[in-house]
Amino acid sequence: MGLDPHSDTPVEILHVVLLGFVKYLWRDLVQNQINPEQKELLATRLTSFDVSGLGISPLAGHTLVQYCGSLTGRDFRTIAQVAPFVAYDLVSKDCLETWVALSKLIPLIWQPEIEDINTHCDLLDAEIKNFLMCAIQWNVRWINKPKFHIFLHLPQHVRRFGPAILFATEAFESFNAIIRAKSVHSNRHAPSRDIAKAFAQGNRVRHLLSGGLFNIRTLAQLELPSATGDNTATPSTLFSYNSADWHTAGTESLNLTRGENTATHYLGLDGKDGLKTGCCTADKLPPRPFSSTVSGKVFGPAARWTAQTRFKTCADVHLQNGDKCRIGQFVIAKHGQSNLGGTVTARVEEILQLQGSPSEARGMPDLILIQLATTDESALPYRMPQLKLANQCYLVDFKDILCTVNAPHNCAANSCTTAKTRPVLQERELTGDLRDAVCHNGAPFDLVLNTAQMRDAIHVQKFRIPCDPMDDTTEDVIIEASVRREIDARKVRDAVKAAKASAAAPAKKRSGAAPSHPQRLTAMRESSGARGIQAHTS
């Protein structure tokens, strides 16, 4: 069987989606749809956007707007997750609907784990069609780009190859720097061989310094020449089942990687964050009885704790997925046995440590107070769930909290404005200058669950609001109307050009045709005059 390029080559999501659709829409937004004043407003909103739960650094709004033509895939990942919340009143309704459809679609594409392939692909197919219909309704000329046609084959490739992130080129392109570092000491005569040998040597060193085992007897046999001169030993015959034949590197060698240093960084042996799962930070308040805590005021006296029992409170805790969860952060948590393993959205109200407990000795919390939040209503124009705090609180273990989520303010419904309230830092020192920042109006807890969040999408997507279903008739009506608008617009442009051309023709005729070579005409006139003078003289 040969290679079929149509079915065996999957859709490349980095260049089709991030460096395709997101780049097209963002450049069009910044360069064609907004004026300089709106660009400043867009940059201010980006800088003021709360990125908690997204796992990214605070946004540099001026850079994302000013250099929209020189952004990378990482920048477009960020833009896709926040664009509907910063451009809601800067673009037309059809353009915003296209942005919302694309932002809600991207987490489905980058989801690393799929529970039900049929359900996921059906949802992916519906959301892709919704995005294409929104783009067509906005401007049918978008469909002239081939990536919009290639995109339709993604569900088929996900069924065959698995999650799209598995065949994405982002990881391979980020490996280019490592390959380049390996080729620095090559003489360039056989670079591929030198790079392969360098990787093999690095893999051996990493294995040994990680405490990996090696067989001394096998190595000795490989070094000894055979009696016939032909060493036919195979790895299967050289393998030993005797544990005494296996050894590790010495203590001094292993100590080289105990702490973070140049060697551990080069070999990729650095710890992720150096913190244990569940580690929490105390808030420096003195221990107090349960009745004096927020939990005690919610639930009242607890029979399992005496009046002498003291509790400490913490400011944050590190969840099992690595998120740093602070007080007031919205999270997704398991909701006890009664919900049959279901999940809910909630806000963290308090983190408790029982004084003298084993958890305190390990620096971990004993209980976390959460307040449930409902997601029944849709927040327009984002088409995402609206978070409303309910009068239900629970004490849960930190392992029941699955992840943090991004919950931006509903600025579209509250007409939030900007004011010079953000202090300017120079050389890491506060100055008296102030810059524009978003000032949230209305209810402070009028929040939206950002289902465009790519991090922990497998948990967040359970709360997504599905797109409105479309039948073939509705799609045909949208396509026909968009094509008709484009044809009418072209007729208007052609009529304007024809009117300008007809208006310019009489003026050109009245003035006469200008000589194509005025210098040559002048020379001919002078030459004719000279010949006339000579004839008269003779």
Coordinates of C-alpha atoms in Angstrom, one line a residue:
M1 CA 0.0 0.0 0.0
G2 CA 1.4 3.4 -1.0
L3 CA 1.0 6.7 0.6
D4 CA -2.3 8.5 -0.1
P5 CA -1.5 12.2 0.5
H6 CA -5.2 13.0 0.9
S7 CA -6.1 10.5 3.6
D8 CA -2.6 9.9 5.1
T9 CA -1.6 13.6 5.6
P10 CA -3.5 15.1 8.6
V11 CA -4.5 18.7 8.9
E12 CA -1.7 20.7 10.4
I13 CA -3.4 22.7 13.1
L14 CA -0.6 25.1 13.8
H15 CA -0.5 26.6 10.4
V16 CA -4.1 26.1 9.5
V17 CA -5.7 27.4 12.7
L18 CA -3.2 29.6 14.7
L19 CA -1.1 30.8 11.8
G20 CA -4.1 30.7 9.5
F21 CA -7.5 31.7 10.8
V22 CA -6.5 33.5 14.0
K23 CA -3.7 35.4 12.1
Y24 CA -6.1 36.4 9.3
L25 CA -8.8 37.6 11.6
W26 CA -6.4 39.5 14.0
R27 CA -4.6 41.3 11.2
D28 CA -7.9 42.2 9.6
L29 CA -9.2 43.5 12.9
V30 CA -6.2 45.7 13.7
Q31 CA -5.3 46.9 10.3
N32 CA -8.7 47.3 8.6
Q33 CA -11.6 47.6 11.1
I34 CA -10.5 49.9 13.9
N35 CA -9.0 53.5 14.0
P36 CA -6.0 54.7 16.0
E37 CA -8.2 55.6 19.0
Q38 CA -9.8 52.1 19.0
K39 CA -6.3 50.5 18.7
E40 CA -5.3 52.2 22.0
L41 CA -8.5 51.0 23.6
L42 CA -7.9 47.5 22.4
A43 CA -4.3 47.5 23.7
T44 CA -5.6 48.8 27.1
R45 CA -8.2 46.0 27.3
L46 CA -5.6 43.4 26.5
T47 CA -3.2 44.7 29.1
S48 CA -5.9 44.8 31.8
F49 CA -7.3 41.4 31.0
D50 CA -7.2 38.9 34.0
V51 CA -5.3 35.9 32.7
S52 CA -5.8 33.8 35.9
G53 CA -6.6 30.2 35.0
L54 CA -5.1 30.4 31.5
G55 CA -1.6 29.5 32.5
I56 CA 0.0 32.4 30.6
S57 CA 1.8 35.6 31.6
P58 CA 0.0 39.0 31.7
L59 CA -0.6 40.3 28.2
A60 CA 1.5 43.0 26.5
G61 CA -1.4 44.8 24.8
H62 CA 0.7 47.3 22.9
T63 CA 2.9 44.6 21.4
L64 CA 0.0 42.4 20.3
V65 CA -1.6 45.4 18.6
Q66 CA 1.4 47.4 17.3
Y67 CA 3.2 44.3 15.9
C68 CA 0.1 42.3 14.7
G69 CA 2.0 41.4 11.5
S70 CA 5.0 39.9 13.4
L71 CA 3.4 37.7 16.0
T72 CA 4.2 34.0 16.6
G73 CA 2.0 31.0 17.2
R74 CA 2.2 31.5 21.0
D75 CA 0.8 35.0 20.6
F76 CA -2.0 33.7 18.5
R77 CA -2.8 31.1 21.1
T78 CA -3.3 33.9 23.6
I79 CA -5.3 36.0 21.3
A80 CA -7.7 33.2 20.5
Q81 CA -8.6 32.8 24.2
V82 CA -9.2 36.5 24.9
A83 CA -10.4 38.1 21.6
P84 CA -14.2 38.0 22.2
F85 CA -13.7 39.8 25.6
V86 CA -11.7 42.7 24.3
A87 CA -13.2 43.3 20.8
Y88 CA -16.9 42.9 21.6
D89 CA -17.9 46.5 20.6
L90 CA -15.1 47.3 18.2
V91 CA -16.2 45.1 15.3
S92 CA -19.4 44.3 13.5
K93 CA -21.9 41.7 14.8
D94 CA -20.9 39.2 12.1
C95 CA -17.2 39.6 12.8
L96 CA -17.7 39.1 16.5
E97 CA -19.8 36.0 15.9
T98 CA -16.9 34.6 13.8
W99 CA -14.4 35.4 16.6
V100 CA -16.7 33.7 19.2
A101 CA -17.1 30.6 17.0
L102 CA -13.4 30.3 16.5
S103 CA -12.5 30.8 20.1
K104 CA -14.9 28.2 21.3
L105 CA -13.7 25.8 18.6
I106 CA -9.9 25.9 19.3
P107 CA -10.0 24.2 22.8
L108 CA -11.8 21.2 21.1
I109 CA -9.0 21.0 18.6
W110 CA -6.1 21.2 21.2
Q111 CA -7.8 18.8 23.6
P112 CA -5.2 16.1 24.5
E113 CA -7.6 13.5 25.8
I114 CA -10.8 12.3 24.2
E115 CA -13.3 10.3 26.2
D116 CA -15.7 9.4 23.4
I117 CA -14.3 9.7 19.9
N118 CA -17.7 9.6 18.2
T119 CA -19.2 12.3 20.4
H120 CA -16.1 14.4 20.1
C121 CA -15.9 14.2 16.4
D122 CA -19.6 15.0 15.9
L123 CA -19.2 18.0 18.2
L124 CA -16.0 19.1 16.3
D125 CA -17.8 18.7 13.0
A126 CA -20.7 20.8 14.1
E127 CA -18.5 23.6 15.5
I128 CA -16.4 23.7 12.4
K129 CA -19.4 24.1 10.2
N130 CA -20.7 26.8 12.6
F131 CA -17.4 28.7 12.3
L132 CA -17.4 28.5 8.5
M133 CA -21.0 29.7 8.3
C134 CA -20.2 32.6 10.6
A135 CA -17.2 33.5 8.3
I136 CA -19.3 33.2 5.2
Q137 CA -22.1 35.4 6.7
W138 CA -19.5 38.0 7.6
N139 CA -17.7 38.0 4.2
V140 CA -17.8 35.3 1.6
R141 CA -14.3 36.2 0.4
W142 CA -12.8 34.4 3.3
I143 CA -13.6 31.1 1.6
N144 CA -11.2 31.9 -1.2
K145 CA -8.4 30.9 1.1
P146 CA -7.6 27.1 0.8
K147 CA -7.2 26.6 4.5
F148 CA -11.0 27.0 5.0
H149 CA -11.5 24.0 2.7
I150 CA -8.7 21.9 4.3
F151 CA -10.2 22.5 7.7
L152 CA -13.2 20.4 6.9
H153 CA -11.1 17.2 6.9
L154 CA -10.0 17.6 10.5
P155 CA -12.7 15.4 12.1
Q156 CA -11.8 12.6 9.7
H157 CA -8.2 12.8 10.6
V158 CA -9.0 12.9 14.4
R159 CA -10.9 9.6 14.0
R160 CA -7.9 8.1 12.3
F161 CA -4.9 9.5 14.1
G162 CA -6.3 10.6 17.5
P163 CA -6.3 14.0 19.1
A164 CA -5.0 16.7 16.7
I165 CA -2.4 17.8 19.2
L166 CA -0.6 14.5 18.6
F167 CA 0.2 15.3 15.0
A168 CA 0.7 19.1 15.5
T169 CA 4.1 20.5 14.5
E170 CA 4.4 22.9 17.5
A171 CA 6.4 20.4 19.5
F172 CA 8.7 19.5 16.6
E173 CA 9.3 23.2 15.7
S174 CA 10.2 24.0 19.3
F175 CA 12.8 21.2 19.0
N176 CA 14.8 23.2 16.4
A177 CA 16.8 25.1 19.0
I178 CA 17.9 21.8 20.6
I179 CA 19.0 20.4 17.2
R180 CA 20.8 23.6 16.5
A181 CA 22.6 23.3 19.8
K182 CA 23.7 19.8 19.0
S183 CA 25.2 20.8 15.7
V184 CA 27.4 23.6 17.1
H185 CA 30.5 21.4 17.5
S186 CA 30.0 19.5 14.2
N187 CA 32.5 20.0 11.4
R188 CA 29.6 20.1 8.9
H189 CA 30.9 17.2 6.8
A190 CA 28.2 14.8 8.1
P191 CA 25.9 17.0 10.2
S192 CA 23.1 14.4 10.5
R193 CA 25.4 11.8 11.8
D194 CA 27.1 14.2 14.3
I195 CA 23.7 15.3 15.6
A196 CA 22.5 11.7 16.0
K197 CA 25.7 10.7 17.9
A198 CA 25.3 13.8 20.1
F199 CA 21.7 12.8 20.9
A200 CA 22.7 9.2 21.6
Q201 CA 25.5 10.3 23.9
G202 CA 23.2 12.8 25.7
N203 CA 20.6 10.0 26.2
R204 CA 23.2 7.7 27.7
V205 CA 24.4 10.5 30.1
R206 CA 20.8 11.3 31.1
H207 CA 20.1 7.6 31.8
L208 CA 23.2 7.2 34.0
L209 CA 22.7 10.5 35.9
S210 CA 19.0 9.7 36.5
G211 CA 20.0 6.5 38.3
G212 CA 19.5 4.2 35.4
L213 CA 20.8 0.6 35.4
F214 CA 23.5 -0.8 33.1
N215 CA 24.9 -4.3 32.7
I216 CA 28.7 -4.5 33.2
R217 CA 28.9 -8.2 32.1
T218 CA 27.1 -7.3 28.8
L219 CA 29.5 -4.4 28.2
A220 CA 32.5 -6.6 28.8
Q221 CA 31.2 -9.2 26.3
L222 CA 30.6 -6.6 23.7
E223 CA 34.2 -5.4 24.0
L224 CA 35.8 -8.9 23.8
P225 CA 36.5 -10.1 20.2
S226 CA 34.9 -13.4 19.2
A227 CA 36.9 -16.5 18.4
T228 CA 35.7 -16.6 14.8
G229 CA 36.2 -12.9 14.3
D230 CA 32.5 -12.4 13.8
N231 CA 30.5 -11.2 16.8
T232 CA 27.0 -12.6 16.3
A233 CA 25.7 -11.8 19.8
T234 CA 22.4 -10.2 19.9
P235 CA 20.9 -8.0 22.6
S236 CA 18.5 -10.8 23.6
T237 CA 21.4 -13.2 24.3
L238 CA 23.3 -10.5 26.2
F239 CA 20.5 -9.6 28.5
S240 CA 20.9 -10.8 32.1
Y241 CA 18.1 -11.7 34.6
N242 CA 20.5 -11.7 37.5
S243 CA 20.1 -8.5 39.5
A244 CA 23.8 -8.7 40.6
D245 CA 24.9 -7.9 37.0
W246 CA 23.1 -4.6 37.0
H247 CA 24.7 -1.4 38.5
T248 CA 24.1 2.3 38.7
A249 CA 26.4 5.3 38.7
G250 CA 28.3 6.2 41.9
T251 CA 27.0 8.4 44.6
E252 CA 29.2 11.4 43.6
S253 CA 28.0 11.2 40.0
L254 CA 24.3 11.1 41.0
N255 CA 24.9 14.1 43.3
L256 CA 25.6 16.2 40.2
T257 CA 21.8 16.2 39.5
R258 CA 20.5 16.6 43.0
G259 CA 20.0 20.4 42.6
E260 CA 19.2 22.5 39.6
N261 CA 22.3 23.5 37.7
T262 CA 23.7 23.8 34.2
A263 CA 23.9 20.0 33.8
T264 CA 20.3 19.4 34.9
H265 CA 19.0 22.1 32.6
Y266 CA 21.0 20.9 29.6
L267 CA 19.8 17.3 30.2
G268 CA 16.2 18.3 30.9
L269 CA 16.3 17.0 34.5
D270 CA 15.0 20.3 36.1
G271 CA 12.0 20.1 38.4
K272 CA 8.9 21.7 37.0
D273 CA 8.3 24.2 39.8
G274 CA 10.1 22.7 42.9
L275 CA 6.9 22.6 44.8
K276 CA 4.9 19.6 46.0
T277 CA 1.3 19.0 45.0
G278 CA -0.9 20.4 47.7
C279 CA 1.7 22.8 49.1
C280 CA 0.0 25.9 50.5
T281 CA 1.2 29.3 51.7
A282 CA 0.1 30.6 55.1
D283 CA -1.5 34.0 55.3
K284 CA 0.4 35.0 58.5
L285 CA -2.8 35.2 60.6
P286 CA -2.7 33.6 64.1
P287 CA -4.4 30.2 64.7
R288 CA -8.0 30.6 65.8
P289 CA -10.9 28.3 66.6
F290 CA -13.2 27.0 63.9
S291 CA -16.0 29.4 64.9
S292 CA -13.8 32.4 64.1
T293 CA -13.1 31.2 60.5
V294 CA -15.3 31.9 57.5
S295 CA -16.2 28.2 57.4
G296 CA -17.3 28.4 61.1
K297 CA -19.6 31.4 60.3
V298 CA -21.1 29.5 57.4
F299 CA -21.7 26.1 59.1
G300 CA -21.8 27.0 62.7
P301 CA -20.1 25.0 65.5
A302 CA -18.8 21.6 64.5
A303 CA -19.1 18.7 66.9
R304 CA -16.0 16.9 65.8
W305 CA -13.7 19.8 66.9
T306 CA -13.4 21.1 70.5
A307 CA -13.2 24.7 71.6
Q308 CA -9.4 24.2 72.0
T309 CA -8.9 23.1 68.4
R310 CA -7.2 25.7 66.3
F311 CA -7.1 26.3 62.6
K312 CA -4.7 28.2 60.3
T313 CA -5.7 29.8 57.1
C314 CA -3.7 29.9 53.9
A315 CA -3.5 32.3 51.0
D316 CA -3.1 29.7 48.1
V317 CA -2.6 26.1 47.4
H318 CA -1.0 24.2 44.5
L319 CA -3.5 21.8 42.8
Q320 CA -2.7 18.4 41.4
N321 CA -2.5 19.8 37.8
G322 CA 0.1 22.4 38.9
D323 CA -2.3 25.4 39.1
K324 CA -1.8 27.9 41.9
C325 CA -5.2 28.4 43.4
R326 CA -5.7 31.6 45.4
I327 CA -8.6 32.8 47.6
G328 CA -11.4 34.1 45.4
Q329 CA -10.3 32.0 42.4
F330 CA -13.0 30.2 40.4
V331 CA -12.4 26.4 40.0
I332 CA -13.9 23.2 38.8
A333 CA -14.4 20.7 41.5
K334 CA -15.9 17.3 42.2
H335 CA -19.2 17.5 43.9
G336 CA -19.3 14.6 46.3
Q337 CA -20.8 11.1 45.9
S338 CA -24.4 12.4 45.4
N339 CA -23.5 13.8 42.0
L340 CA -22.1 10.5 40.8
G341 CA -18.6 11.9 40.0
G342 CA -19.9 15.1 38.3
T343 CA -18.2 18.4 38.4
V344 CA -19.3 21.9 39.4
T345 CA -18.0 25.4 39.1
A346 CA -17.2 27.1 42.4
R347 CA -15.2 29.9 44.1
V348 CA -12.6 29.2 46.7
E349 CA -13.5 31.0 49.9
E350 CA -11.1 29.7 52.5
I351 CA -8.2 27.3 52.8
L352 CA -7.9 25.6 56.3
Q353 CA -5.1 23.8 58.1
L354 CA -5.8 22.0 61.3
Q355 CA -3.1 22.8 63.8
G356 CA -1.1 19.7 64.7
S357 CA -2.5 17.6 61.9
P358 CA -0.3 15.5 59.6
S359 CA -1.3 17.8 56.7
E360 CA 0.1 20.8 58.5
A361 CA 3.4 18.9 59.0
R362 CA 3.5 18.4 55.2
G363 CA 2.5 21.9 54.5
M364 CA -0.8 20.8 52.9
P365 CA -4.4 22.0 53.6
D366 CA -7.0 19.9 55.5
L367 CA -10.1 21.5 54.1
I368 CA -11.1 24.0 51.5
L369 CA -14.3 26.0 51.6
I370 CA -16.0 26.5 48.2
Q371 CA -19.1 28.3 47.2
L372 CA -21.0 26.8 44.2
A373 CA -21.7 28.9 41.1
T374 CA -24.4 28.1 38.5
T375 CA -23.8 28.1 34.8
D376 CA -27.4 27.8 33.5
E377 CA -27.6 31.1 31.6
S378 CA -25.7 32.3 28.6
A379 CA -23.8 35.6 28.6
L380 CA -24.2 37.5 25.4
P381 CA -22.5 38.3 23.1
Y382 CA -19.9 35.8 24.2
R383 CA -22.2 32.8 24.0
M384 CA -20.5 31.4 27.1
P385 CA -21.9 30.4 30.5
Q386 CA -22.6 33.2 33.0
L387 CA -21.3 32.5 36.5
K388 CA -23.7 33.2 39.3
L389 CA -22.8 32.4 42.9
A390 CA -25.3 30.2 44.7
N391 CA -26.1 30.0 48.5
Q392 CA -24.4 26.6 48.8
C393 CA -21.0 26.1 50.4
Y394 CA -19.1 22.9 50.9
L395 CA -15.9 21.8 52.7
V396 CA -13.8 19.6 50.3
D397 CA -10.4 18.1 50.1
F398 CA -7.9 19.8 47.9
K399 CA -7.8 16.7 45.7
D400 CA -11.4 17.3 44.8
I401 CA -10.5 20.6 43.1
L402 CA -9.6 19.7 39.5
C403 CA -8.4 23.0 38.0
T404 CA -8.7 26.7 38.1
V405 CA -10.7 28.5 35.4
N406 CA -10.7 31.9 33.7
A407 CA -13.7 34.0 34.7
P408 CA -13.5 37.5 33.1
H409 CA -15.9 40.3 33.9
N410 CA -19.0 40.7 31.6
C411 CA -17.8 44.1 30.3
A412 CA -20.2 44.1 27.4
A413 CA -23.3 44.0 29.6
N414 CA -22.0 46.6 32.0
S415 CA -20.4 49.0 29.6
C416 CA -17.0 49.1 31.3
T417 CA -14.8 52.1 30.6
T418 CA -11.2 53.0 30.9
A419 CA -9.4 55.5 33.1
K420 CA -5.9 56.4 34.1
T421 CA -5.5 54.3 37.2
R422 CA -2.6 51.9 36.4
P423 CA 0.7 53.2 37.8
V424 CA 3.8 53.2 35.5
L425 CA 6.9 51.2 36.5
Q426 CA 10.3 52.5 35.5
E427 CA 13.4 50.5 36.6
R428 CA 11.0 48.4 38.8
E429 CA 10.1 51.5 40.7
L430 CA 6.6 53.1 40.9
T431 CA 6.3 56.6 39.3
G432 CA 3.7 59.2 39.5
D433 CA 2.6 58.6 35.9
L434 CA -0.6 56.7 35.3
R435 CA -1.8 54.8 32.2
D436 CA -5.2 53.7 31.1
A437 CA -6.8 50.6 32.6
V438 CA -10.2 49.0 32.4
C439 CA -12.6 50.1 35.2
H440 CA -15.3 47.5 35.7
N441 CA -18.8 48.9 36.2
G442 CA -21.9 47.2 37.6
A443 CA -21.8 44.1 39.7
P444 CA -18.3 42.9 40.5
F445 CA -19.3 39.3 40.3
D446 CA -21.1 39.5 36.9
L447 CA -18.6 37.0 35.5
V448 CA -18.4 34.7 32.5
L449 CA -16.9 31.2 32.3
N450 CA -14.3 31.5 29.5
T451 CA -14.9 28.2 27.6
A452 CA -12.2 29.4 25.1
Q453 CA -9.7 28.4 27.8
M454 CA -7.2 25.9 26.3
R455 CA -5.7 24.7 29.5
D456 CA -7.7 21.9 31.2
A457 CA -10.1 21.9 28.3
I458 CA -11.3 18.4 29.1
H459 CA -12.9 19.8 32.3
V460 CA -14.0 23.2 31.0
Q461 CA -15.7 21.9 27.9
K462 CA -18.3 20.1 29.9
F463 CA -19.8 23.5 30.6
R464 CA -19.7 24.8 27.1
I465 CA -22.8 26.2 25.4
P466 CA -23.4 24.4 22.1
C467 CA -23.8 26.4 18.9
D468 CA -27.2 26.7 17.3
P469 CA -27.9 23.8 14.9
M470 CA -28.2 24.6 11.2
D471 CA -29.8 22.5 8.5
D472 CA -28.9 22.5 4.9
T473 CA -31.6 24.9 4.0
T474 CA -30.3 27.5 6.5
E475 CA -26.8 27.1 5.3
D476 CA -27.9 27.6 1.7
V477 CA -29.7 30.8 2.6
I478 CA -26.7 32.2 4.4
I479 CA -24.3 31.4 1.5
E480 CA -26.7 32.8 -1.1
A481 CA -27.3 36.0 0.9
S482 CA -23.5 36.5 1.4
V483 CA -22.8 35.9 -2.3
R484 CA -25.5 38.3 -3.3
R485 CA -24.1 41.0 -1.1
E486 CA -20.6 40.5 -2.6
I487 CA -22.0 40.7 -6.1
D488 CA -23.9 43.9 -5.3
A489 CA -20.8 45.4 -3.7
R490 CA -18.8 44.6 -6.8
K491 CA -21.4 46.2 -9.0
V492 CA -21.3 49.3 -6.9
R493 CA -17.5 49.5 -7.1
D494 CA -17.6 48.9 -10.9
A495 CA -20.2 51.7 -11.3
V496 CA -18.1 54.1 -9.3
K497 CA -15.0 53.3 -11.4
A498 CA -17.0 53.8 -14.6
A499 CA -18.4 57.1 -13.4
K500 CA -14.9 58.4 -12.5
A501 CA -13.6 57.2 -15.9
S502 CA -16.4 58.9 -17.9
A503 CA -15.9 62.1 -15.9
A504 CA -12.2 62.2 -16.7
A505 CA -12.6 61.5 -20.4
P506 CA -14.2 64.9 -21.5
A507 CA -11.6 66.9 -19.6
K508 CA -8.9 64.9 -21.3
K509 CA -10.5 65.5 -24.7
R510 CA -10.9 69.3 -24.2
S511 CA -7.2 69.7 -23.2
G512 CA -6.1 67.6 -26.2
A513 CA -3.7 64.8 -26.3
A514 CA -0.3 65.7 -24.7
P515 CA 2.7 64.9 -26.8
S516 CA 4.3 61.7 -25.9
H517 CA 7.9 63.1 -26.4
P518 CA 7.9 66.9 -25.8
Q519 CA 11.7 67.1 -25.9
R520 CA 11.8 65.4 -29.4
L521 CA 9.0 67.8 -30.6
T522 CA 11.0 70.8 -29.5
A523 CA 14.2 69.6 -31.2
M524 CA 12.2 69.0 -34.5
R525 CA 10.8 72.6 -34.4
E526 CA 14.3 74.0 -33.8
S527 CA 15.7 71.9 -36.7
S528 CA 12.9 73.0 -39.0
G529 CA 13.6 76.7 -38.2
A530 CA 17.3 76.3 -38.8
R531 CA 16.7 74.7 -42.3
G532 CA 14.4 77.6 -43.2
I533 CA 17.1 80.1 -42.3
Q534 CA 19.7 78.3 -44.4
A535 CA 17.4 78.2 -47.5
H536 CA 16.6 81.9 -47.2
T537 CA 20.3 82.7 -47.1
S538 CA 21.1 80.7 -50.1

